[in-house]
PDB file of C-alpha atoms in Angstrom:
ATOM      1  CA  UNK A  25     -16.290  -6.248  -5.864  1.00 87.00           C
ATOM      2  CA  UNK A  26     -12.759  -6.045  -5.957  1.00 96.00           C
ATOM      3  CA  UNK A  27     -10.287  -8.692  -6.278  1.00 98.00           C
ATOM      4  CA  UNK A  28      -6.847  -8.416  -5.070  1.00 97.00           C
ATOM      5  CA  UNK A  29      -3.801 -10.806  -5.660  1.00 97.00           C
ATOM      6  CA  UNK A  30      -1.289 -10.574  -3.022  1.00 97.00           C
ATOM      7  CA  UNK A  31       0.995 -13.064  -0.869  1.00 97.00           C
ATOM      8  CA  UNK A  32       0.833 -14.216   2.332  1.00 97.00           C
ATOM      9  CA  UNK A  33       2.903 -12.227   5.426  1.00 97.00           C
ATOM     10  CA  UNK A  34       1.430 -13.457   8.404  1.00 96.00           C
ATOM     11  CA  UNK A  35      -1.034 -16.942   9.351  1.00 94.00           C
ATOM     12  CA  UNK A  36      -0.657 -16.533  13.005  1.00 95.00           C
ATOM     13  CA  UNK A  37      -4.177 -15.814  13.210  1.00 94.00           C
ATOM     14  CA  UNK A  38      -7.049 -18.229  13.815  1.00 93.00           C
ATOM     15  CA  UNK A  39      -9.305 -17.746  10.869  1.00 94.00           C
ATOM     16  CA  UNK A  40      -7.158 -14.864   9.228  1.00 97.00           C
ATOM     17  CA  UNK A  41      -4.006 -13.883   7.207  1.00 97.00           C
ATOM     18  CA  UNK A  42      -2.630 -10.916   6.644  1.00 98.00           C
ATOM     19  CA  UNK A  43      -1.972 -10.428   2.814  1.00 98.00           C
ATOM     20  CA  UNK A  44       0.760  -8.062   1.189  1.00 98.00           C
ATOM     21  CA  UNK A  45      -0.800  -6.572  -2.310  1.00 98.00           C
ATOM     22  CA  UNK A  46       1.715  -4.527  -4.395  1.00 97.00           C
ATOM     23  CA  UNK A  47       0.738  -2.167  -7.128  1.00 96.00           C
ATOM     24  CA  UNK A  48       3.574  -0.218  -9.025  1.00 96.00           C
ATOM     25  CA  UNK A  49       2.510   3.956  -9.553  1.00 97.00           C
ATOM     26  CA  UNK A  50       4.351   6.138 -11.713  1.00 97.00           C
ATOM     27  CA  UNK A  51       5.870   9.002 -10.512  1.00 95.00           C
ATOM     28  CA  UNK A  52       3.760  12.069 -11.758  1.00 96.00           C
ATOM     29  CA  UNK A  53       6.950  14.286 -12.891  1.00 96.00           C
ATOM     30  CA  UNK A  54       9.767  11.837 -13.227  1.00 96.00           C
ATOM     31  CA  UNK A  55       8.009   9.116 -15.247  1.00 96.00           C
ATOM     32  CA  UNK A  56       9.701   6.495 -12.944  1.00 97.00           C
ATOM     33  CA  UNK A  57       7.792   3.605 -11.510  1.00 97.00           C
ATOM     34  CA  UNK A  58       7.830   2.625  -7.419  1.00 96.00           C
ATOM     35  CA  UNK A  59       6.232   0.300  -5.717  1.00 96.00           C
ATOM     36  CA  UNK A  60       3.701   0.759  -3.370  1.00 97.00           C
ATOM     37  CA  UNK A  61       2.534  -2.069  -0.949  1.00 97.00           C
ATOM     38  CA  UNK A  62      -0.356  -2.043   1.243  1.00 98.00           C
ATOM     39  CA  UNK A  63      -1.566  -4.787   3.815  1.00 98.00           C
ATOM     40  CA  UNK A  64      -4.672  -6.658   4.029  1.00 98.00           C
ATOM     41  CA  UNK A  65      -6.363  -8.570   6.692  1.00 98.00           C
ATOM     42  CA  UNK A  66      -8.357 -11.240   5.518  1.00 98.00           C
ATOM     43  CA  UNK A  67     -10.594 -13.839   6.435  1.00 97.00           C
ATOM     44  CA  UNK A  68     -10.226 -17.260   5.768  1.00 96.00           C
ATOM     45  CA  UNK A  69     -13.944 -19.121   5.042  1.00 93.00           C
ATOM     46  CA  UNK A  70     -13.464 -22.600   5.823  1.00 89.00           C
ATOM     47  CA  UNK A  71     -10.892 -25.304   7.575  1.00 85.00           C
ATOM     48  CA  UNK A  72      -8.234 -24.687   5.170  1.00 89.00           C
ATOM     49  CA  UNK A  73      -4.561 -24.284   5.742  1.00 92.00           C
ATOM     50  CA  UNK A  74      -2.868 -21.150   4.800  1.00 94.00           C
ATOM     51  CA  UNK A  75       1.174 -20.774   5.278  1.00 94.00           C
ATOM     52  CA  UNK A  76       3.013 -17.402   4.811  1.00 94.00           C
ATOM     53  CA  UNK A  77       4.784 -17.084   1.294  1.00 94.00           C
ATOM     54  CA  UNK A  78       1.373 -18.601  -0.404  1.00 95.00           C
ATOM     55  CA  UNK A  79       0.060 -16.059  -3.592  1.00 97.00           C
ATOM     56  CA  UNK A  80      -3.787 -15.948  -3.178  1.00 97.00           C
ATOM     57  CA  UNK A  81      -7.163 -14.134  -4.664  1.00 98.00           C
ATOM     58  CA  UNK A  82      -8.533 -12.008  -1.790  1.00 98.00           C
ATOM     59  CA  UNK A  83     -11.897 -11.130  -2.700  1.00 98.00           C
ATOM     60  CA  UNK A  84     -14.213  -7.399  -1.074  1.00 98.00           C
ATOM     61  CA  UNK A  85     -16.964  -8.437   1.302  1.00 97.00           C
ATOM     62  CA  UNK A  86     -18.516  -7.032   4.066  1.00 97.00           C
ATOM     63  CA  UNK A  87     -17.083  -5.818   7.277  1.00 97.00           C
ATOM     64  CA  UNK A  88     -16.750  -9.129   9.498  1.00 96.00           C
ATOM     65  CA  UNK A  89     -14.521  -7.254  12.121  1.00 97.00           C
ATOM     66  CA  UNK A  90     -13.314  -3.531  12.281  1.00 97.00           C
ATOM     67  CA  UNK A  91      -9.843  -4.040  10.304  1.00 96.00           C
ATOM     68  CA  UNK A  92     -11.318  -7.300   8.255  1.00 98.00           C
ATOM     69  CA  UNK A  93     -13.259  -6.317   5.325  1.00 97.00           C
ATOM     70  CA  UNK A  94     -11.870  -8.811   2.793  1.00 98.00           C
ATOM     71  CA  UNK A  95     -12.042 -12.742   2.195  1.00 97.00           C
ATOM     72  CA  UNK A  96      -9.612 -15.273   0.760  1.00 97.00           C
ATOM     73  CA  UNK A  97     -11.644 -16.172  -2.543  1.00 96.00           C
ATOM     74  CA  UNK A  98      -8.684 -19.344  -3.768  1.00 95.00           C
ATOM     75  CA  UNK A  99      -4.838 -20.266  -3.484  1.00 95.00           C
ATOM     76  CA  UNK A 100      -2.521 -19.380  -6.584  1.00 95.00           C
ATOM     77  CA  UNK A 101       0.407 -20.904  -5.850  1.00 90.00           C
ATOM     78  CA  UNK A 102       1.635 -22.659  -2.601  1.00 87.00           C
ATOM     79  CA  UNK A 103       4.788 -22.509  -0.576  1.00 81.00           C
ATOM     80  CA  UNK A 104       6.502 -25.747  -0.369  1.00 77.00           C
ATOM     81  CA  UNK A 105       8.131 -26.214   3.184  1.00 71.00           C
ATOM     82  CA  UNK A 106      11.930 -26.969   2.780  1.00 65.00           C
ATOM     83  CA  UNK A 107      12.940 -30.159   4.864  1.00 63.00           C
ATOM     84  CA  UNK A 108      15.559 -29.565   7.493  1.00 62.00           C
ATOM     85  CA  UNK A 109      18.089 -31.773   6.389  1.00 65.00           C
ATOM     86  CA  UNK A 110      17.990 -29.758   3.253  1.00 67.00           C
ATOM     87  CA  UNK A 111      18.587 -26.290   4.796  1.00 64.00           C
ATOM     88  CA  UNK A 112      21.174 -27.999   6.078  1.00 69.00           C
ATOM     89  CA  UNK A 113      22.975 -29.296   3.719  1.00 72.00           C
ATOM     90  CA  UNK A 114      22.633 -26.464   1.602  1.00 70.00           C
ATOM     91  CA  UNK A 115      24.474 -24.412   4.043  1.00 68.00           C
ATOM     92  CA  UNK A 116      27.294 -26.552   4.604  1.00 71.00           C
ATOM     93  CA  UNK A 117      27.885 -26.052   1.123  1.00 72.00           C
ATOM     94  CA  UNK A 118      27.672 -22.792   1.099  1.00 71.00           C
ATOM     95  CA  UNK A 119      30.460 -22.569   3.743  1.00 71.00           C
ATOM     96  CA  UNK A 120      32.861 -25.214   2.330  1.00 69.00           C
ATOM     97  CA  UNK A 121      33.145 -23.389  -1.304  1.00 66.00           C
ATOM     98  CA  UNK A 122      35.228 -20.216   0.184  1.00 63.00           C
ATOM     99  CA  UNK A 123      37.475 -22.247   2.169  1.00 63.00           C
ATOM    100  CA  UNK A 124      38.427 -24.105  -1.160  1.00 63.00           C
ATOM    101  CA  UNK A 125      38.847 -20.427  -2.632  1.00 63.00           C
ATOM    102  CA  UNK A 126      41.333 -19.765   0.273  1.00 65.00           C
ATOM    103  CA  UNK A 127      42.934 -22.385  -0.106  1.00 64.00           C
ATOM    104  CA  UNK A 128      43.571 -22.240  -4.033  1.00 67.00           C
ATOM    105  CA  UNK A 129      44.286 -18.497  -3.374  1.00 67.00           C
ATOM    106  CA  UNK A 130      47.494 -19.324  -0.875  1.00 65.00           C
ATOM    107  CA  UNK A 131      49.030 -21.792  -2.988  1.00 64.00           C
TER     108      UNK A 131
END
C-alpha cells in the first residue's frame, strides 16, 4: 500500500478532495533536479472537513469510482483562515509604505 504526502488544492466536491503531490526528479544528462507535480483525487472517509491548503497523507485503496483510487489517511497540518479584518489591515499597510517613500524622495 502506497502512502503519499500532498497539499489539498480543491475541496469543492462532496466527499472528495484533489491533492497535489510534488516529487523531485533528476535529469539524467544535466543532473539538475526539477519538480514534478501530480494531482490525485482522494476520498474523505467519515465527516471531517478539509480546506484547500491543508497538508494530508493519502493512501492507495481499491477503486471507488472512475478517478478515485486514494483516500485521505490523516491531516498533517491545517490552514488557519485569516479574518477579513486582518487581510484589509495588511493591504492598507502595504499601500501606505510606497506613498511615504515617494514623499521622502520628492523632498
